[in-house]
């Protein structure tokens, strides 16, 4: 599933360094001056999943294929972006096409690295970005309001419903409340889906820390990160602590070298692993597996999908000709050690069209077209 998370933040907070580390590449330019990134860079990264490794151990396939999520490195935002300041128009245009936002917030002091506002203040930086996103959304809503109002007056039933919801949206924005906090039904959001409202997108906050503060224990003592975490918790959002510098240094190291390097810093796993998993979850994504001697593979599906839709993730023919799904759960395999033993234990089930797929299901789909 081609879903993307936009990496956003003020200029020069470590977005491109983080993106390079995420994608284990150096195609995203990183430098110590504002607006270094102009055109967005897109990278697809593997989602770390210990379950896939375990299934591979049990099945011993010829190849193993992980599932992925895409990140987009977008130009830095400054105050006034909604009115075209800096590279605001380009920034806002690119982020409209993303499904979620990972907002990078600088949580370290360093006189050698320029801050666009002249000082480090995590909450101020968040407020600048949130305000610009809401102002951009307000401009979008206002420009659409007259057109919708005209259609509603002509008797268009859908337009009447849309106008009523646009009034709620407009009030929320005027009150300075991001649209992701607005309580509305899926049907109401569908009415404004074509507007690509930015502040309605799910958001995760990424606190960028110094190398010596990258462990979770040290991060909890950083005043900028503490404020960021409290803000995120108060707004029902998740926050991930990383050091973009450390993550960039891990690129290219062998597994043993990475483990030794992280151990010296008292870090259990790369911060990017947590970020990737958190982003995957933020997008409402889950994983199912297919397992055979030729290939063990992880697949991405949207939470709530039924079995035929899940089959369609593999190929459209699987969904169109869906007959049934033979399935068992990863935990069953972990407990019994092989599919045959799972079957012998009576845990291999046959599910029909109404079955709602669960994270960790292992499927064999039967279809006919």
mmCIF file of C-alpha atoms in Angstrom:
data_model
loop_
_atom_site.group_PDB
_atom_site.id
_atom_site.type_symbol
_atom_site.label_atom_id
_atom_site.label_comp_id
_atom_site.label_asym_id
_atom_site.label_seq_id
_atom_site.Cartn_x
_atom_site.Cartn_y
_atom_site.Cartn_z
ATOM 1 C CA UNK A 1 0.000 0.000 0.000
ATOM 2 C CA UNK A 2 1.568 3.266 -1.149
ATOM 3 C CA UNK A 3 1.181 5.395 1.975
ATOM 4 C CA UNK A 4 3.577 8.218 2.795
ATOM 5 C CA UNK A 5 4.658 10.069 5.933
ATOM 6 C CA UNK A 6 6.032 13.580 5.471
ATOM 7 C CA UNK A 7 9.049 14.591 7.567
ATOM 8 C CA UNK A 8 8.475 18.236 8.453
ATOM 9 C CA UNK A 9 9.911 20.878 10.748
ATOM 10 C CA UNK A 10 11.625 24.235 10.814
ATOM 11 C CA UNK A 11 14.674 24.627 8.570
ATOM 12 C CA UNK A 12 17.897 23.138 9.867
ATOM 13 C CA UNK A 13 16.509 20.887 12.612
ATOM 14 C CA UNK A 14 17.895 17.635 11.185
ATOM 15 C CA UNK A 15 15.127 16.517 8.825
ATOM 16 C CA UNK A 16 17.387 15.590 5.912
ATOM 17 C CA UNK A 17 19.985 13.949 8.166
ATOM 18 C CA UNK A 18 17.181 11.862 9.641
ATOM 19 C CA UNK A 19 15.813 11.043 6.191
ATOM 20 C CA UNK A 20 19.246 9.928 4.960
ATOM 21 C CA UNK A 21 19.581 7.646 7.948
ATOM 22 C CA UNK A 22 16.069 6.258 7.459
ATOM 23 C CA UNK A 23 16.704 5.379 3.851
ATOM 24 C CA UNK A 24 20.385 4.447 4.388
ATOM 25 C CA UNK A 25 21.214 6.775 1.532
ATOM 26 C CA UNK A 26 22.884 10.088 0.909
ATOM 27 C CA UNK A 27 20.609 11.433 -1.790
ATOM 28 C CA UNK A 28 18.923 13.935 0.542
ATOM 29 C CA UNK A 29 21.208 16.937 0.897
ATOM 30 C CA UNK A 30 21.980 17.933 4.496
ATOM 31 C CA UNK A 31 23.771 21.179 5.310
ATOM 32 C CA UNK A 32 23.961 23.904 7.945
ATOM 33 C CA UNK A 33 21.788 26.557 6.336
ATOM 34 C CA UNK A 34 18.035 27.128 5.981
ATOM 35 C CA UNK A 35 16.043 25.827 2.997
ATOM 36 C CA UNK A 36 18.704 23.268 2.105
ATOM 37 C CA UNK A 37 15.911 20.935 0.971
ATOM 38 C CA UNK A 38 13.788 22.419 -1.818
ATOM 39 C CA UNK A 39 12.378 19.509 -3.805
ATOM 40 C CA UNK A 40 11.016 16.663 -1.672
ATOM 41 C CA UNK A 41 13.002 13.438 -1.461
ATOM 42 C CA UNK A 42 11.048 10.198 -1.194
ATOM 43 C CA UNK A 43 12.433 7.012 0.334
ATOM 44 C CA UNK A 44 10.886 3.628 1.038
ATOM 45 C CA UNK A 45 12.132 1.858 4.163
ATOM 46 C CA UNK A 46 11.664 -1.621 5.598
ATOM 47 C CA UNK A 47 9.519 -1.960 8.702
ATOM 48 C CA UNK A 48 11.548 -3.823 11.372
ATOM 49 C CA UNK A 49 9.551 -6.824 12.560
ATOM 50 C CA UNK A 50 10.960 -9.618 14.724
ATOM 51 C CA UNK A 51 7.995 -11.806 13.765
ATOM 52 C CA UNK A 52 9.191 -11.953 10.158
ATOM 53 C CA UNK A 53 12.614 -13.115 11.341
ATOM 54 C CA UNK A 54 11.036 -15.829 13.497
ATOM 55 C CA UNK A 55 8.756 -17.065 10.709
ATOM 56 C CA UNK A 56 11.816 -17.255 8.445
ATOM 57 C CA UNK A 57 13.599 -19.392 11.053
ATOM 58 C CA UNK A 58 10.682 -21.822 11.192
ATOM 59 C CA UNK A 59 9.932 -22.034 7.453
ATOM 60 C CA UNK A 60 13.449 -21.680 5.981
ATOM 61 C CA UNK A 61 12.309 -20.090 2.672
ATOM 62 C CA UNK A 62 14.476 -19.214 -0.325
ATOM 63 C CA UNK A 63 13.845 -15.508 0.325
ATOM 64 C CA UNK A 64 12.279 -13.180 2.886
ATOM 65 C CA UNK A 65 10.585 -9.893 1.970
ATOM 66 C CA UNK A 66 9.665 -7.291 4.637
ATOM 67 C CA UNK A 67 6.869 -4.775 4.333
ATOM 68 C CA UNK A 68 7.673 -1.089 3.854
ATOM 69 C CA UNK A 69 6.575 2.484 4.535
ATOM 70 C CA UNK A 70 7.568 5.613 2.588
ATOM 71 C CA UNK A 71 8.954 8.850 4.004
ATOM 72 C CA UNK A 72 9.071 12.230 2.281
ATOM 73 C CA UNK A 73 11.705 14.818 3.234
ATOM 74 C CA UNK A 74 10.000 18.192 2.761
ATOM 75 C CA UNK A 75 11.436 21.728 2.668
ATOM 76 C CA UNK A 76 11.648 23.528 6.020
ATOM 77 C CA UNK A 77 8.752 25.691 7.136
ATOM 78 C CA UNK A 78 9.009 29.193 8.631
ATOM 79 C CA UNK A 79 6.533 31.653 10.116
ATOM 80 C CA UNK A 80 4.505 33.171 7.278
ATOM 81 C CA UNK A 81 4.722 30.055 5.081
ATOM 82 C CA UNK A 82 0.943 30.067 4.598
ATOM 83 C CA UNK A 83 1.403 33.462 2.930
ATOM 84 C CA UNK A 84 4.335 32.344 0.821
ATOM 85 C CA UNK A 85 7.243 33.160 3.145
ATOM 86 C CA UNK A 86 10.395 31.081 2.651
ATOM 87 C CA UNK A 87 9.453 28.071 0.564
ATOM 88 C CA UNK A 88 6.008 27.910 2.123
ATOM 89 C CA UNK A 89 3.949 27.321 -1.001
ATOM 90 C CA UNK A 90 6.156 24.424 -2.097
ATOM 91 C CA UNK A 91 6.182 22.966 1.412
ATOM 92 C CA UNK A 92 2.423 23.098 1.810
ATOM 93 C CA UNK A 93 1.827 21.669 -1.647
ATOM 94 C CA UNK A 94 4.059 18.666 -0.984
ATOM 95 C CA UNK A 95 2.669 17.898 2.458
ATOM 96 C CA UNK A 96 -0.943 17.898 1.238
ATOM 97 C CA UNK A 97 -0.173 14.658 -0.588
ATOM 98 C CA UNK A 98 1.177 12.854 2.499
ATOM 99 C CA UNK A 99 -0.959 10.579 4.658
ATOM 100 C CA UNK A 100 0.673 11.468 7.985
ATOM 101 C CA UNK A 101 3.235 13.866 9.460
ATOM 102 C CA UNK A 102 6.428 13.220 11.411
ATOM 103 C CA UNK A 103 7.348 16.599 12.877
ATOM 104 C CA UNK A 104 11.047 16.862 13.751
ATOM 105 C CA UNK A 105 11.681 19.154 16.714
ATOM 106 C CA UNK A 106 15.151 20.306 17.733
ATOM 107 C CA UNK A 107 15.855 19.420 21.373
ATOM 108 C CA UNK A 108 19.574 20.197 21.591
ATOM 109 C CA UNK A 109 21.715 23.281 22.127
ATOM 110 C CA UNK A 110 24.649 23.871 19.756
ATOM 111 C CA UNK A 111 26.075 27.295 18.957
ATOM 112 C CA UNK A 112 27.677 25.901 15.801
ATOM 113 C CA UNK A 113 24.351 24.901 14.262
ATOM 114 C CA UNK A 114 22.116 27.784 13.231
ATOM 115 C CA UNK A 115 18.520 27.894 14.439
ATOM 116 C CA UNK A 116 16.191 29.857 12.172
ATOM 117 C CA UNK A 117 14.586 31.559 15.216
ATOM 118 C CA UNK A 118 17.895 32.264 16.938
ATOM 119 C CA UNK A 119 17.313 29.986 19.934
ATOM 120 C CA UNK A 120 16.054 26.505 20.831
ATOM 121 C CA UNK A 121 12.489 26.249 22.125
ATOM 122 C CA UNK A 122 10.619 23.052 21.290
ATOM 123 C CA UNK A 123 7.128 24.347 22.073
ATOM 124 C CA UNK A 124 7.630 27.584 20.141
ATOM 125 C CA UNK A 125 8.856 25.600 17.138
ATOM 126 C CA UNK A 126 5.803 23.333 17.252
ATOM 127 C CA UNK A 127 3.491 26.334 17.559
ATOM 128 C CA UNK A 128 5.025 27.950 14.466
ATOM 129 C CA UNK A 129 4.443 24.850 12.370
ATOM 130 C CA UNK A 130 0.978 24.077 13.751
ATOM 131 C CA UNK A 131 -0.121 27.687 13.171
ATOM 132 C CA UNK A 132 1.082 27.724 9.570
ATOM 133 C CA UNK A 133 -0.624 24.419 8.805
ATOM 134 C CA UNK A 134 -3.903 25.676 10.260
ATOM 135 C CA UNK A 135 -3.660 29.006 8.412
ATOM 136 C CA UNK A 136 -3.088 27.126 5.169
ATOM 137 C CA UNK A 137 -6.131 24.956 5.892
ATOM 138 C CA UNK A 138 -8.224 28.019 6.730
ATOM 139 C CA UNK A 139 -7.346 29.572 3.364
ATOM 140 C CA UNK A 140 -8.347 26.323 1.636
ATOM 141 C CA UNK A 141 -11.660 26.152 3.512
ATOM 142 C CA UNK A 142 -12.522 29.790 2.866
ATOM 143 C CA UNK A 143 -11.826 29.466 -0.852
ATOM 144 C CA UNK A 144 -14.103 26.413 -1.019
ATOM 145 C CA UNK A 145 -16.814 27.875 1.195
ATOM 146 C CA UNK A 146 -18.448 30.170 -1.377
ATOM 147 C CA UNK A 147 -18.608 27.471 -4.032
ATOM 148 C CA UNK A 148 -20.175 25.015 -1.596
ATOM 149 C CA UNK A 149 -22.599 27.633 -0.283
ATOM 150 C CA UNK A 150 -23.783 28.360 -3.834
ATOM 151 C CA UNK A 151 -24.416 24.677 -4.506
ATOM 152 C CA UNK A 152 -26.229 24.281 -1.171
ATOM 153 C CA UNK A 153 -28.534 27.194 -1.988
ATOM 154 C CA UNK A 154 -29.426 25.511 -5.278
ATOM 155 C CA UNK A 155 -30.755 22.546 -3.307
ATOM 156 C CA UNK A 156 -27.802 20.156 -3.596
ATOM 157 C CA UNK A 157 -28.151 17.787 -0.615
ATOM 158 C CA UNK A 158 -24.490 16.753 -0.474
ATOM 159 C CA UNK A 159 -23.406 20.397 -0.648
ATOM 160 C CA UNK A 160 -25.683 21.220 2.304
ATOM 161 C CA UNK A 161 -24.019 18.534 4.406
ATOM 162 C CA UNK A 162 -20.566 19.674 3.293
ATOM 163 C CA UNK A 163 -21.343 23.307 4.087
ATOM 164 C CA UNK A 164 -22.488 22.403 7.594
ATOM 165 C CA UNK A 165 -19.271 20.479 8.199
ATOM 166 C CA UNK A 166 -17.125 23.223 6.669
ATOM 167 C CA UNK A 167 -18.582 25.599 9.238
ATOM 168 C CA UNK A 168 -17.368 23.297 12.018
ATOM 169 C CA UNK A 169 -13.968 23.001 10.360
ATOM 170 C CA UNK A 170 -13.680 26.765 9.913
ATOM 171 C CA UNK A 171 -14.566 27.440 13.559
ATOM 172 C CA UNK A 172 -11.991 24.913 14.768
ATOM 173 C CA UNK A 173 -9.267 26.553 12.704
ATOM 174 C CA UNK A 174 -10.253 30.062 13.753
ATOM 175 C CA UNK A 175 -10.074 28.893 17.372
ATOM 176 C CA UNK A 176 -6.534 27.604 16.753
ATOM 177 C CA UNK A 177 -7.471 23.936 17.138
ATOM 178 C CA UNK A 178 -5.855 21.512 14.692
ATOM 179 C CA UNK A 179 -8.387 19.520 12.696
ATOM 180 C CA UNK A 180 -7.047 16.151 13.867
ATOM 181 C CA UNK A 181 -8.636 17.055 17.225
ATOM 182 C CA UNK A 182 -12.029 17.747 15.657
ATOM 183 C CA UNK A 183 -14.493 14.983 16.466
ATOM 184 C CA UNK A 184 -16.359 14.017 13.326
ATOM 185 C CA UNK A 185 -17.656 10.899 11.612
ATOM 186 C CA UNK A 186 -15.861 9.171 8.717
ATOM 187 C CA UNK A 187 -18.774 10.258 6.515
ATOM 188 C CA UNK A 188 -18.194 13.920 7.410
ATOM 189 C CA UNK A 189 -14.455 13.677 6.703
ATOM 190 C CA UNK A 190 -15.254 12.076 3.355
ATOM 191 C CA UNK A 191 -17.150 15.252 2.395
ATOM 192 C CA UNK A 192 -13.912 17.290 2.546
ATOM 193 C CA UNK A 193 -11.428 14.607 1.504
ATOM 194 C CA UNK A 194 -10.696 16.428 -1.769
ATOM 195 C CA UNK A 195 -9.448 19.476 0.191
ATOM 196 C CA UNK A 196 -6.458 17.526 1.615
ATOM 197 C CA UNK A 197 -6.593 19.471 4.885
ATOM 198 C CA UNK A 198 -3.114 19.305 6.407
ATOM 199 C CA UNK A 199 -3.865 19.783 10.104
ATOM 200 C CA UNK A 200 -6.254 16.818 9.994
ATOM 201 C CA UNK A 201 -3.393 14.414 9.296
ATOM 202 C CA UNK A 202 -2.194 12.165 12.148
ATOM 203 C CA UNK A 203 1.073 13.466 13.604
ATOM 204 C CA UNK A 204 4.022 12.018 15.479
ATOM 205 C CA UNK A 205 6.681 14.214 17.104
ATOM 206 C CA UNK A 206 10.369 13.379 16.741
ATOM 207 C CA UNK A 207 12.685 14.922 19.330
ATOM 208 C CA UNK A 208 16.160 15.312 17.797
ATOM 209 C CA UNK A 209 18.754 15.070 20.591
ATOM 210 C CA UNK A 210 22.509 15.224 21.054
ATOM 211 C CA UNK A 211 24.498 11.987 20.872
ATOM 212 C CA UNK A 212 25.041 11.833 24.633
ATOM 213 C CA UNK A 213 21.301 12.370 25.270
ATOM 214 C CA UNK A 214 20.002 9.773 22.806
ATOM 215 C CA UNK A 215 19.225 7.016 25.325
ATOM 216 C CA UNK A 216 15.686 7.092 26.690
ATOM 217 C CA UNK A 217 17.017 7.642 30.216
ATOM 218 C CA UNK A 218 19.087 10.666 29.164
ATOM 219 C CA UNK A 219 16.313 12.066 26.973
ATOM 220 C CA UNK A 220 14.001 12.178 29.978
ATOM 221 C CA UNK A 221 16.384 14.705 31.583
ATOM 222 C CA UNK A 222 16.514 17.032 28.572
ATOM 223 C CA UNK A 223 14.290 20.082 29.300
ATOM 224 C CA UNK A 224 13.386 20.631 25.635
ATOM 225 C CA UNK A 225 12.404 16.976 25.205
ATOM 226 C CA UNK A 226 10.459 16.979 28.487
ATOM 227 C CA UNK A 227 8.344 19.905 27.229
ATOM 228 C CA UNK A 228 7.868 18.177 23.877
ATOM 229 C CA UNK A 229 6.756 14.940 25.517
ATOM 230 C CA UNK A 230 4.276 16.709 27.798
ATOM 231 C CA UNK A 231 2.848 18.577 24.806
ATOM 232 C CA UNK A 232 2.475 15.363 22.804
ATOM 233 C CA UNK A 233 0.785 13.547 25.700
ATOM 234 C CA UNK A 234 -1.611 16.443 26.258
ATOM 235 C CA UNK A 235 -2.567 16.309 22.583
ATOM 236 C CA UNK A 236 -2.919 12.545 22.340
ATOM 237 C CA UNK A 237 0.121 12.202 20.098
ATOM 238 C CA UNK A 238 3.175 9.976 20.240
ATOM 239 C CA UNK A 239 6.737 11.228 20.613
ATOM 240 C CA UNK A 240 9.949 9.428 19.647
ATOM 241 C CA UNK A 241 13.433 10.408 20.870
ATOM 242 C CA UNK A 242 16.256 10.044 18.333
ATOM 243 C CA UNK A 243 19.672 11.482 17.592
ATOM 244 C CA UNK A 244 19.832 12.111 13.850
ATOM 245 C CA UNK A 245 23.620 12.298 14.142
ATOM 246 C CA UNK A 246 23.880 8.851 15.744
ATOM 247 C CA UNK A 247 21.436 7.357 13.264
ATOM 248 C CA UNK A 248 23.501 8.716 10.374
ATOM 249 C CA UNK A 249 26.646 7.201 11.893
ATOM 250 C CA UNK A 250 24.959 3.797 12.076
ATOM 251 C CA UNK A 251 24.421 3.765 8.306
ATOM 252 C CA UNK A 252 26.737 1.266 6.652
ATOM 253 C CA UNK A 253 27.769 -0.510 9.860
ATOM 254 C CA UNK A 254 27.418 -4.280 10.101
ATOM 255 C CA UNK A 255 24.897 -5.699 12.576
ATOM 256 C CA UNK A 256 27.536 -6.535 15.198
ATOM 257 C CA UNK A 257 29.158 -3.102 14.842
ATOM 258 C CA UNK A 258 25.797 -1.384 15.278
ATOM 259 C CA UNK A 259 25.023 -3.385 18.397
ATOM 260 C CA UNK A 260 28.415 -2.591 19.923
ATOM 261 C CA UNK A 261 28.101 1.114 19.085
ATOM 262 C CA UNK A 262 24.611 1.356 20.582
ATOM 263 C CA UNK A 263 25.656 -0.623 23.654
ATOM 264 C CA UNK A 264 28.393 1.918 24.396
ATOM 265 C CA UNK A 265 25.738 4.641 24.360
ATOM 266 C CA UNK A 266 23.318 2.584 26.515
ATOM 267 C CA UNK A 267 20.784 2.478 23.657
ATOM 268 C CA UNK A 268 18.760 -0.728 23.197
ATOM 269 C CA UNK A 269 17.891 -0.250 19.525
ATOM 270 C CA UNK A 270 18.199 2.435 16.831
ATOM 271 C CA UNK A 271 15.749 5.268 17.397
ATOM 272 C CA UNK A 272 14.733 4.951 13.760
ATOM 273 C CA UNK A 273 13.329 1.476 14.401
ATOM 274 C CA UNK A 274 10.936 2.997 16.918
ATOM 275 C CA UNK A 275 10.107 5.834 14.530
ATOM 276 C CA UNK A 276 9.367 3.467 11.634
ATOM 277 C CA UNK A 277 7.137 1.243 13.765
ATOM 278 C CA UNK A 278 5.366 4.230 15.317
ATOM 279 C CA UNK A 279 4.754 5.781 11.897
ATOM 280 C CA UNK A 280 3.430 2.476 10.570
ATOM 281 C CA UNK A 281 1.006 2.280 13.481
ATOM 282 C CA UNK A 282 0.117 5.982 13.165
ATOM 283 C CA UNK A 283 -1.071 5.375 9.598
ATOM 284 C CA UNK A 284 -3.418 2.667 10.865
ATOM 285 C CA UNK A 285 -1.342 -0.012 9.169
ATOM 286 C CA UNK A 286 -1.052 -3.624 10.254
ATOM 287 C CA UNK A 287 0.882 -6.641 8.980
ATOM 288 C CA UNK A 288 -0.143 -10.064 7.759
ATOM 289 C CA UNK A 289 2.205 -12.742 6.459
ATOM 290 C CA UNK A 290 2.370 -15.349 3.736
ATOM 291 C CA UNK A 291 4.755 -18.223 4.340
ATOM 292 C CA UNK A 292 6.032 -20.952 2.044
ATOM 293 C CA UNK A 293 9.265 -22.605 1.002
ATOM 294 C CA UNK A 294 9.721 -20.189 -1.897
ATOM 295 C CA UNK A 295 9.051 -17.008 0.081
ATOM 296 C CA UNK A 296 8.129 -15.619 3.476
ATOM 297 C CA UNK A 297 6.681 -12.151 3.113
ATOM 298 C CA UNK A 298 5.158 -9.411 5.230
ATOM 299 C CA UNK A 299 2.242 -7.452 3.732
ATOM 300 C CA UNK A 300 0.682 -4.166 4.776
ATOM 301 C CA UNK A 301 -3.060 -3.776 5.267
ATOM 302 C CA UNK A 302 -5.362 -1.198 6.800
ATOM 303 C CA UNK A 303 -6.814 -2.032 10.191
ATOM 304 C CA UNK A 304 -10.407 -3.209 9.817
ATOM 305 C CA UNK A 305 -9.989 -4.817 6.386
ATOM 306 C CA UNK A 306 -11.918 -8.001 5.737
ATOM 307 C CA UNK A 307 -10.310 -11.102 4.267
ATOM 308 C CA UNK A 308 -11.091 -10.389 0.564
ATOM 309 C CA UNK A 309 -9.659 -6.855 0.779
ATOM 310 C CA UNK A 310 -6.597 -8.227 2.521
ATOM 311 C CA UNK A 311 -6.164 -10.758 -0.273
ATOM 312 C CA UNK A 312 -6.431 -7.880 -2.738
ATOM 313 C CA UNK A 313 -3.287 -6.362 -1.243
ATOM 314 C CA UNK A 314 -1.389 -9.219 -2.900
ATOM 315 C CA UNK A 315 -3.255 -9.084 -6.215
ATOM 316 C CA UNK A 316 -6.600 -7.796 -7.435
ATOM 317 C CA UNK A 317 -7.507 -11.252 -8.751
ATOM 318 C CA UNK A 318 -7.227 -12.619 -5.203
ATOM 319 C CA UNK A 319 -9.952 -10.225 -4.077
ATOM 320 C CA UNK A 320 -12.206 -10.600 -7.127
ATOM 321 C CA UNK A 321 -12.129 -14.398 -7.027
ATOM 322 C CA UNK A 322 -11.891 -14.804 -3.258
ATOM 323 C CA UNK A 323 -13.210 -18.144 -1.992
ATOM 324 C CA UNK A 324 -11.794 -18.410 1.519
ATOM 325 C CA UNK A 325 -8.697 -17.876 3.614
ATOM 326 C CA UNK A 326 -6.869 -20.588 5.507
ATOM 327 C CA UNK A 327 -5.266 -18.829 8.430
ATOM 328 C CA UNK A 328 -3.520 -19.164 11.751
ATOM 329 C CA UNK A 329 -1.776 -16.579 13.899
ATOM 330 C CA UNK A 330 1.918 -15.887 14.341
ATOM 331 C CA UNK A 331 1.591 -16.717 18.048
ATOM 332 C CA UNK A 332 0.316 -20.187 17.082
ATOM 333 C CA UNK A 333 3.415 -20.770 14.966
ATOM 334 C CA UNK A 334 5.676 -19.448 17.717
ATOM 335 C CA UNK A 335 4.116 -21.862 20.206
ATOM 336 C CA UNK A 336 4.063 -24.997 18.029
ATOM 337 C CA UNK A 337 7.082 -24.465 15.721
ATOM 338 C CA UNK A 338 5.615 -25.466 12.348
ATOM 339 C CA UNK A 339 2.474 -25.083 10.261
ATOM 340 C CA UNK A 340 1.889 -28.835 10.383
ATOM 341 C CA UNK A 341 1.945 -28.844 14.187
ATOM 342 C CA UNK A 342 -0.403 -25.839 14.187
ATOM 343 C CA UNK A 343 -2.745 -27.827 11.939
ATOM 344 C CA UNK A 344 -2.443 -30.940 14.112
ATOM 345 C CA UNK A 345 -3.430 -28.805 17.107
ATOM 346 C CA UNK A 346 -6.633 -27.746 15.338
ATOM 347 C CA UNK A 347 -5.588 -24.083 15.090
ATOM 348 C CA UNK A 348 -5.610 -23.797 11.285
ATOM 349 C CA UNK A 349 -8.945 -22.144 10.449
ATOM 350 C CA UNK A 350 -10.919 -21.532 7.272
ATOM 351 C CA UNK A 351 -12.377 -18.023 7.199
ATOM 352 C CA UNK A 352 -14.877 -16.476 4.790
ATOM 353 C CA UNK A 353 -15.598 -13.040 3.337
ATOM 354 C CA UNK A 354 -16.680 -11.447 6.612
ATOM 355 C CA UNK A 355 -13.514 -12.286 8.539
ATOM 356 C CA UNK A 356 -11.683 -9.162 9.765
ATOM 357 C CA UNK A 357 -7.928 -9.621 9.386
ATOM 358 C CA UNK A 358 -5.776 -9.341 12.510
ATOM 359 C CA UNK A 359 -2.248 -8.080 12.873
ATOM 360 C CA UNK A 360 0.023 -11.128 12.789
ATOM 361 C CA UNK A 361 -2.289 -13.406 10.784
ATOM 362 C CA UNK A 362 -0.573 -15.871 8.430
ATOM 363 C CA UNK A 363 -2.734 -16.473 5.340
ATOM 364 C CA UNK A 364 -3.140 -18.967 2.502
ATOM 365 C CA UNK A 365 -5.774 -17.479 0.179
ATOM 366 C CA UNK A 366 -7.971 -19.616 -2.063
ATOM 367 C CA UNK A 367 -9.456 -17.886 -5.099
ATOM 368 C CA UNK A 368 -10.859 -18.555 -8.557
ATOM 369 C CA UNK A 369 -11.052 -16.129 -11.504
#
